[in-house]
Tab-separated table of C-alpha atoms and ligand atoms in Angstrom:
chain	number	residue	atom	x	y	z
A	1	UNK	CA	2.599	43.837	-22.541
A	2	UNK	CA	1.979	43.196	-18.951
A	3	UNK	CA	0.240	40.000	-19.830
A	4	UNK	CA	3.357	38.917	-22.089
A	5	UNK	CA	5.761	39.491	-19.235
A	6	UNK	CA	3.601	37.985	-16.799
A	7	UNK	CA	3.458	34.627	-19.169
A	8	UNK	CA	7.191	34.761	-20.101
A	9	UNK	CA	7.790	34.738	-16.226
A	10	UNK	CA	5.723	31.752	-15.683
A	11	UNK	CA	7.186	29.930	-18.560
A	12	UNK	CA	10.727	30.640	-17.090
A	13	UNK	CA	9.574	29.550	-13.810
A	14	UNK	CA	8.235	26.613	-15.280
A	15	UNK	CA	11.196	25.803	-17.300
A	16	UNK	CA	13.142	26.489	-14.142
A	17	UNK	CA	11.320	23.910	-12.411
A	18	UNK	CA	11.926	21.390	-14.874
A	19	UNK	CA	15.534	22.069	-15.789
A	20	UNK	CA	16.552	22.389	-12.095
A	21	UNK	CA	15.913	18.675	-11.566
A	22	UNK	CA	14.028	17.201	-8.606
A	23	UNK	CA	14.463	17.891	-5.117
A	24	UNK	CA	15.198	14.692	-3.580
A	25	UNK	CA	15.057	13.083	-0.110
A	26	UNK	CA	15.121	9.727	1.625
A	27	UNK	CA	13.387	8.978	4.938
A	28	UNK	CA	12.806	5.915	7.023
A	29	UNK	CA	9.059	5.888	8.271
A	30	UNK	CA	6.027	3.180	8.347
A	31	UNK	CA	8.696	0.411	8.708
A	32	UNK	CA	10.314	1.115	5.375
A	33	UNK	CA	12.865	3.257	3.283
A	34	UNK	CA	11.004	6.211	1.316
A	35	UNK	CA	12.458	8.002	-1.434
A	36	UNK	CA	10.775	11.454	-2.579
A	37	UNK	CA	11.457	13.405	-5.725
A	38	UNK	CA	9.786	16.486	-6.354
A	39	UNK	CA	10.051	18.873	-9.530
A	40	UNK	CA	8.625	22.648	-9.621
A	41	UNK	CA	9.520	25.811	-8.093
A	42	UNK	CA	7.965	24.578	-4.792
A	43	UNK	CA	9.869	21.301	-4.821
A	44	UNK	CA	12.090	22.207	-1.500
A	45	UNK	CA	9.463	23.468	0.490
A	46	UNK	CA	6.969	20.538	-0.654
A	47	UNK	CA	9.656	17.981	0.262
A	48	UNK	CA	10.134	19.452	3.799
A	49	UNK	CA	6.403	19.385	4.171
A	50	UNK	CA	6.078	15.971	2.735
A	51	UNK	CA	8.708	14.455	5.163
A	52	UNK	CA	6.893	16.055	8.237
A	53	UNK	CA	3.789	14.435	7.033
A	54	UNK	CA	5.143	11.052	6.380
A	55	UNK	CA	6.680	10.880	9.804
A	56	UNK	CA	3.502	12.332	11.684
A	57	UNK	CA	1.184	9.735	10.074
A	58	UNK	CA	3.954	7.076	10.970
A	59	UNK	CA	3.889	8.583	14.814
A	60	UNK	CA	-0.012	8.207	14.833
A	61	UNK	CA	-0.603	4.890	12.794
A	62	UNK	CA	2.094	2.811	13.770
A	63	UNK	CA	1.393	-0.499	15.726
A	64	UNK	CA	4.750	-0.605	17.583
A	65	UNK	CA	5.538	2.904	18.456
A	66	UNK	CA	4.933	3.996	22.066
A	67	UNK	CA	1.906	6.425	22.367
A	68	UNK	CA	0.652	6.135	18.711
A	69	UNK	CA	-3.058	6.553	18.077
A	70	UNK	CA	-3.351	2.668	17.018
A	71	UNK	CA	-1.433	1.752	20.163
A	72	UNK	CA	-3.735	3.455	22.202
A	73	UNK	CA	-6.409	1.758	20.566
A	74	UNK	CA	-4.667	-1.493	21.012
A	75	UNK	CA	-4.518	-0.977	24.732
A	76	UNK	CA	-8.253	-0.360	24.930
A	77	UNK	CA	-8.921	3.313	24.776
A	78	UNK	CA	-11.382	4.954	22.549
A	79	UNK	CA	-9.632	7.565	20.237
A	80	UNK	CA	-10.841	10.692	18.326
A	81	UNK	CA	-9.854	10.937	14.746
A	82	UNK	CA	-9.192	13.852	12.749
A	83	UNK	CA	-10.984	13.832	9.371
A	84	UNK	CA	-8.366	12.431	7.242
A	85	UNK	CA	-7.842	9.554	9.713
A	86	UNK	CA	-11.627	9.069	9.809
A	87	UNK	CA	-11.465	8.624	6.117
A	88	UNK	CA	-8.528	6.262	6.410
A	89	UNK	CA	-10.454	4.046	8.861
A	90	UNK	CA	-13.732	4.067	7.389
A	91	UNK	CA	-11.825	3.217	4.199
A	92	UNK	CA	-10.099	0.180	5.687
A	93	UNK	CA	-13.515	-1.103	6.903
A	94	UNK	CA	-15.399	-0.625	3.644
A	95	UNK	CA	-12.501	-2.658	1.894
A	96	UNK	CA	-12.471	-5.399	4.289
A	97	UNK	CA	-16.064	-5.685	3.887
A	98	UNK	CA	-15.872	-5.474	0.160
A	99	UNK	CA	-13.156	-8.238	-0.202
A	100	UNK	CA	-15.165	-10.528	2.287
A	101	UNK	CA	-12.722	-9.965	5.075
A	102	UNK	CA	-9.373	-11.069	2.853
A	103	UNK	CA	-8.278	-7.619	4.101
A	104	UNK	CA	-8.461	-7.572	7.871
A	105	UNK	CA	-7.613	-4.504	9.528
A	106	UNK	CA	-8.176	-6.275	12.904
A	107	UNK	CA	-5.584	-9.180	12.141
A	108	UNK	CA	-3.153	-8.013	14.443
A	109	UNK	CA	-3.352	-10.415	17.362
A	110	UNK	CA	-2.618	-12.849	14.671
A	111	UNK	CA	0.218	-11.572	12.596
A	112	UNK	CA	1.829	-10.482	15.951
A	113	UNK	CA	1.961	-14.243	17.048
A	114	UNK	CA	3.902	-15.089	13.839
A	115	UNK	CA	6.279	-12.407	14.991
A	116	UNK	CA	5.952	-10.420	11.696
A	117	UNK	CA	5.829	-7.045	13.374
A	118	UNK	CA	8.528	-7.816	15.942
A	119	UNK	CA	10.951	-9.901	13.885
A	120	UNK	CA	10.723	-12.627	16.485
A	121	UNK	CA	9.541	-15.292	14.078
A	122	UNK	CA	7.842	-18.596	15.164
A	123	UNK	CA	5.180	-20.972	14.117
A	124	UNK	CA	2.525	-20.692	16.522
A	125	UNK	CA	0.187	-23.783	17.771
A	126	UNK	CA	-3.116	-24.458	16.413
A	127	UNK	CA	-4.590	-23.875	20.067
A	128	UNK	CA	-3.026	-20.320	20.033
A	129	UNK	CA	-4.237	-19.507	16.501
A	130	UNK	CA	-7.733	-20.799	18.083
A	131	UNK	CA	-7.660	-18.449	20.877
A	132	UNK	CA	-6.895	-15.505	18.871
A	133	UNK	CA	-8.845	-15.687	15.499
A	134	UNK	CA	-12.279	-14.802	17.330
A	135	UNK	CA	-10.679	-11.405	18.345
A	136	UNK	CA	-10.364	-10.681	14.629
A	137	UNK	CA	-12.252	-9.394	11.822
A	138	UNK	CA	-13.239	-5.811	10.765
A	139	UNK	CA	-16.532	-6.075	13.029
A	140	UNK	CA	-14.289	-5.490	15.843
A	141	UNK	CA	-13.558	-1.958	15.258
A	142	UNK	CA	-16.302	0.543	15.794
A	143	UNK	CA	-16.341	3.829	14.285
A	144	UNK	CA	-19.175	6.170	15.689
A	145	UNK	CA	-18.690	9.628	13.925
A	146	UNK	CA	-14.954	10.440	14.633
A	147	UNK	CA	-14.389	8.378	17.529
A	148	UNK	CA	-12.798	4.813	16.979
A	149	UNK	CA	-12.836	1.855	19.658
A	150	UNK	CA	-12.208	-1.918	19.654
A	151	UNK	CA	-14.001	-4.777	21.083
A	152	UNK	CA	-11.975	-6.028	24.295
A	153	UNK	CA	-8.767	-7.734	23.122
A	154	UNK	CA	-9.096	-6.819	19.573
A	155	UNK	CA	-6.073	-5.012	17.870
A	156	UNK	CA	-5.710	-2.943	14.775
A	157	UNK	CA	-2.887	-3.049	12.419
A	158	UNK	CA	-3.306	-0.824	9.261
A	159	UNK	CA	0.096	-1.840	7.522
A	160	UNK	CA	-1.591	-3.588	4.643
A	161	UNK	CA	-2.917	-0.230	3.264
A	162	UNK	CA	-1.614	2.863	5.155
A	163	UNK	CA	1.599	3.415	2.770
A	164	UNK	CA	-0.692	3.503	-0.334
A	165	UNK	CA	-3.123	5.798	1.560
A	166	UNK	CA	-0.444	8.014	2.572
A	167	UNK	CA	0.786	8.159	-1.076
A	168	UNK	CA	-2.611	9.473	-2.399
A	169	UNK	CA	-2.628	12.102	0.730
A	170	UNK	CA	0.687	13.203	-0.293
A	171	UNK	CA	-0.161	13.484	-4.344
A	172	UNK	CA	-3.606	15.470	-3.094
A	173	UNK	CA	-1.078	17.940	-0.888
A	174	UNK	CA	1.262	18.333	-3.937
A	175	UNK	CA	-1.639	19.154	-6.253
A	176	UNK	CA	-3.269	21.599	-3.704
A	177	UNK	CA	0.122	23.494	-3.642
A	178	UNK	CA	-0.026	24.492	-7.234
A	179	UNK	CA	3.711	25.081	-7.544
A	180	UNK	CA	4.904	21.453	-8.062
A	181	UNK	CA	4.792	20.199	-11.571
A	182	UNK	CA	5.424	16.217	-10.875
A	183	UNK	CA	6.749	13.912	-8.480
A	184	UNK	CA	7.228	10.300	-7.770
A	185	UNK	CA	7.298	8.727	-4.154
A	186	UNK	CA	8.428	5.469	-3.577
A	187	UNK	CA	7.218	4.454	-0.113
A	188	UNK	CA	8.954	1.187	0.120
A	189	UNK	CA	7.341	-1.174	-2.498
A	190	UNK	CA	4.373	1.441	-3.038
A	191	UNK	CA	4.688	3.866	-5.814
A	192	UNK	CA	2.826	6.965	-6.332
A	193	UNK	CA	3.278	9.199	-9.209
A	194	UNK	CA	1.923	12.796	-9.300
A	195	UNK	CA	1.718	14.687	-12.600
A	196	UNK	CA	3.456	14.281	-15.907
A	197	UNK	CA	7.278	13.788	-16.056
A	198	UNK	CA	9.161	16.941	-16.823
A	199	UNK	CA	10.004	15.205	-20.425
A	200	UNK	CA	6.391	14.531	-21.056
A	201	UNK	CA	7.234	10.707	-21.276
A	202	UNK	CA	5.354	8.121	-18.812
A	203	UNK	CA	6.801	7.118	-15.678
A	204	UNK	CA	8.368	3.640	-15.772
A	205	UNK	CA	7.466	1.712	-12.750
A	206	UNK	CA	9.341	-1.727	-12.673
A	207	UNK	CA	7.606	-4.561	-11.067
A	208	UNK	CA	10.232	-6.679	-8.717
A	209	UNK	CA	10.946	-10.000	-9.876
A	210	UNK	CA	9.439	-12.077	-6.798
A	211	UNK	CA	11.975	-15.086	-7.581
A	212	UNK	CA	15.141	-13.124	-7.672
A	213	UNK	CA	16.725	-9.825	-8.804
A	214	UNK	CA	15.873	-7.500	-11.385
A	215	UNK	CA	12.530	-6.394	-12.764
A	216	UNK	CA	9.866	-8.724	-14.128
A	217	UNK	CA	7.889	-6.308	-16.181
A	218	UNK	CA	7.398	-2.330	-16.556
A	219	UNK	CA	4.230	-0.467	-16.018
A	220	UNK	CA	4.232	2.910	-17.996
A	221	UNK	CA	1.952	5.423	-16.105
A	222	UNK	CA	1.025	8.986	-16.948
A	223	UNK	CA	-0.590	11.330	-14.260
A	224	UNK	CA	-1.296	10.616	-10.634
A	225	UNK	CA	-1.552	6.747	-9.654
A	226	UNK	CA	-0.797	4.294	-6.945
A	227	UNK	CA	1.057	1.199	-8.087
A	228	UNK	CA	1.609	-1.162	-5.499
A	229	UNK	CA	2.854	-4.633	-4.979
A	230	UNK	CA	2.365	-7.110	-2.169
A	231	UNK	CA	3.992	-10.480	-2.253
A	232	UNK	CA	5.033	-13.133	0.144
A	233	UNK	CA	8.775	-12.680	-1.038
A	234	UNK	CA	9.084	-9.411	0.483
A	235	UNK	CA	8.922	-10.597	4.254
A	236	UNK	CA	9.126	-14.289	5.247
A	237	UNK	CA	10.983	-16.753	7.622
A	238	UNK	CA	11.807	-20.230	6.666
A	239	UNK	CA	11.464	-23.166	9.576
A	240	UNK	CA	11.972	-26.699	8.768
A	241	UNK	CA	12.307	-26.100	5.209
A	242	UNK	CA	8.621	-24.317	4.963
A	243	UNK	CA	8.288	-20.427	3.813
A	244	UNK	CA	6.212	-18.351	6.043
A	245	UNK	CA	4.907	-15.059	4.487
A	246	UNK	CA	3.869	-12.072	6.090
A	247	UNK	CA	0.528	-12.012	4.427
A	248	UNK	CA	-1.815	-13.901	6.325
A	249	UNK	CA	-5.464	-15.596	5.597
A	250	UNK	CA	-7.607	-14.137	8.147
A	251	UNK	CA	-9.682	-17.344	7.627
A	252	UNK	CA	-7.079	-19.650	9.063
A	253	UNK	CA	-4.499	-17.401	10.175
A	254	UNK	CA	-2.057	-19.237	8.390
A	255	UNK	CA	0.651	-17.421	5.809
A	256	UNK	CA	-0.966	-17.395	2.348
A	257	UNK	CA	0.572	-20.140	0.136
A	258	UNK	CA	-1.620	-20.442	-2.905
A	259	UNK	CA	0.784	-20.205	-6.140
A	260	UNK	CA	0.850	-16.286	-6.292
A	261	UNK	CA	4.371	-14.846	-5.726
A	262	UNK	CA	3.324	-11.271	-6.121
A	263	UNK	CA	0.195	-9.104	-7.059
A	264	UNK	CA	0.625	-5.556	-8.178
A	265	UNK	CA	-2.578	-3.000	-8.359
A	266	UNK	CA	-2.643	-0.047	-10.255
A	267	UNK	CA	-5.421	2.404	-8.791
A	268	UNK	CA	-5.694	6.354	-8.543
A	269	UNK	CA	-7.020	5.757	-4.725
A	270	UNK	CA	-3.947	4.440	-3.147
A	271	UNK	CA	-5.708	2.908	-0.127
A	272	UNK	CA	-7.614	0.916	-2.808
A	273	UNK	CA	-4.340	-0.132	-4.558
A	274	UNK	CA	-2.466	-1.263	-1.368
A	275	UNK	CA	-5.544	-2.765	0.446
A	276	UNK	CA	-6.459	-4.751	-2.815
A	277	UNK	CA	-2.801	-5.852	-3.411
A	278	UNK	CA	-2.899	-7.483	-0.083
A	279	UNK	CA	-6.397	-8.802	-0.168
A	280	UNK	CA	-5.983	-10.347	-3.799
A	281	UNK	CA	-2.707	-12.018	-2.881
A	282	UNK	CA	-5.100	-13.894	-0.202
A	283	UNK	CA	-7.588	-14.610	-2.552
A	284	UNK	CA	-5.544	-16.461	-4.910
A	285	UNK	CA	-5.541	-16.008	-8.769
A	286	UNK	CA	-9.058	-17.365	-9.374
A	287	UNK	CA	-11.031	-15.477	-6.613
A	288	UNK	CA	-9.002	-12.263	-7.646
A	289	UNK	CA	-9.812	-12.369	-11.261
A	290	UNK	CA	-13.392	-12.769	-10.382
A	291	UNK	CA	-13.036	-9.482	-7.891
A	292	UNK	CA	-11.651	-7.674	-10.904
A	293	UNK	CA	-14.337	-8.720	-13.328
A	294	UNK	CA	-17.042	-7.610	-10.979
A	295	UNK	CA	-15.418	-4.122	-10.151
A	296	UNK	CA	-12.797	-3.398	-13.023
A	297	UNK	CA	-11.875	0.022	-11.189
A	298	UNK	CA	-8.100	-1.064	-11.069
A	299	UNK	CA	-5.604	-2.832	-13.061
A	300	UNK	CA	-3.764	-5.740	-11.776
A	301	UNK	CA	-0.605	-7.736	-12.735
A	302	UNK	CA	-0.155	-11.101	-11.175
A	303	UNK	CA	3.010	-13.016	-11.085
A	304	UNK	CA	2.830	-16.721	-10.023
A	305	UNK	CA	5.361	-19.095	-8.315
A	306	UNK	CA	5.794	-20.791	-11.737
A	307	UNK	CA	7.191	-17.324	-13.287
A	308	UNK	CA	3.885	-16.901	-15.186
A	309	UNK	CA	2.396	-13.663	-15.654
A	310	UNK	CA	-1.503	-12.463	-16.049
A	311	UNK	CA	-2.433	-9.095	-16.336
A	312	UNK	CA	-5.982	-7.390	-16.641
A	313	UNK	CA	-6.502	-5.966	-20.175
A	314	UNK	CA	-6.130	-2.220	-19.355
A	315	UNK	CA	-2.625	-2.894	-17.462
A	316	UNK	CA	-0.179	-0.630	-19.363
A	317	UNK	CA	2.540	-3.591	-18.971
A	318	UNK	CA	5.662	-3.995	-21.232
A	319	UNK	CA	9.190	-5.642	-21.185
A	320	UNK	CA	7.841	-9.328	-20.147
A	321	UNK	CA	5.443	-11.717	-22.061
A	322	UNK	CA	2.340	-12.266	-20.102
A	323	UNK	CA	-1.059	-13.736	-20.612
A	324	UNK	CA	-4.408	-11.632	-20.442
A	325	UNK	CA	-6.664	-12.014	-17.716
A	326	UNK	CA	-10.332	-13.533	-19.375
A	327	UNK	CA	-12.847	-10.649	-19.565
A	328	UNK	CA	-15.394	-13.666	-18.813
A	329	UNK	CA	-14.913	-16.684	-16.486
B	1	ADP	P1	3.887	-4.270	2.918
B	1	ADP	O1	3.122	-3.423	3.854
B	1	ADP	O2	5.005	-5.205	3.458
B	1	ADP	O3	4.338	-3.490	1.638
B	1	ADP	P2	1.287	-5.166	2.529
B	1	ADP	O4	0.659	-3.901	1.892
B	1	ADP	O5	1.086	-6.641	1.479
B	1	ADP	O6	2.914	-5.306	2.426
B	1	ADP	O7	0.905	-5.670	3.896
B	1	ADP	C1	1.095	-6.544	4.610
B	1	ADP	C2	1.078	-6.503	6.300
B	1	ADP	O8	-0.384	-6.193	6.351
B	1	ADP	C3	1.816	-7.712	6.878
B	1	ADP	O9	3.122	-7.073	7.337
B	1	ADP	C4	0.920	-7.587	8.218
B	1	ADP	O10	1.253	-6.755	9.389
B	1	ADP	C5	-0.512	-7.155	7.543
B	1	ADP	N1	-1.290	-8.244	7.125
B	1	ADP	C6	-0.896	-9.565	6.764
B	1	ADP	N2	-1.976	-10.358	6.232
B	1	ADP	C7	-3.230	-9.203	6.206
B	1	ADP	C8	-4.343	-9.351	5.802
B	1	ADP	N3	-5.010	-10.299	5.448
B	1	ADP	N4	-5.262	-8.117	6.137
B	1	ADP	C9	-4.741	-7.272	6.667
B	1	ADP	N5	-3.550	-6.935	6.808
B	1	ADP	C10	-2.624	-7.918	6.896
B	2	MG	MG1	-1.183	-3.816	0.724
């Protein structure tokens, strides 16, 4: 009898968690608007905690906030990292190596020159770029145990992967609580799902049309995933009729312009999804396809400037016409 009452109570609590709808919040952190929706008995407390976590990470990892850990590093100090930040830093280094430097966490001297973090946009001279490019590259960041330091003049910017990492950390936190049934977190363009939607149907994640308004396609995902889109259309400036995007090829120091309008990556590891969406944008379709063939631990959707869409065979894509990426070259 006791067991039955216990079971019934659980069921009622579960139903209450779903029927009550989500706890919702909007915050501005990591340079973007974030919306959080969390279902389950612990939803209110979970959302309050998540807000604190996201603001806390922003305070530590921002390149512009006075006193942040990243600012201290960029001012030449060594800093000691917590376990979770050590995992973030070493994950960034590993992904930079794996992508042949297409993702470069030490690109800040160059991105700053273009004004992408300050909004004071301008096209730098080749001399300026030539002077700063030698300061970039992930080899400028040293991790020794939990101590991080930079080579003289080098500067760190984790902006290309920090939101994806934060999404995964947030999902792990929700999982650990045990009283949250599901959640969807939109950290700017980074979507992090957690668990199964209350009605059991998949989460529908729209891929923004890079050439205009509305949605170019829909990814249907069930469970805990990061769905991250990078694209030049998200932040750019124009000068003399040329569009300069905020995603920069670390080899040249110039904004990427290779026919790819956006890259969406679906992966259970948020750092990887976010870092790869940027890195694959830098690589261009052909090299990105080769990278996928070699790894196959993520799905991706590529939208070209021409409007053509390519997707990996496992991408749960619908509501658009697209071509499958060849399994072999
Ligand atoms: P967003 O953060 O705007 O969603 P991304 O994840 O693609 O988009 O990250 C782009 C940001 O990362 C840029 O604004 C810039 O600060 C930085 N960045 C640009 N190019 C690179 C690169 N090749 N490697 C690492 N960081 C980059
Ligand atoms: Mg990214």
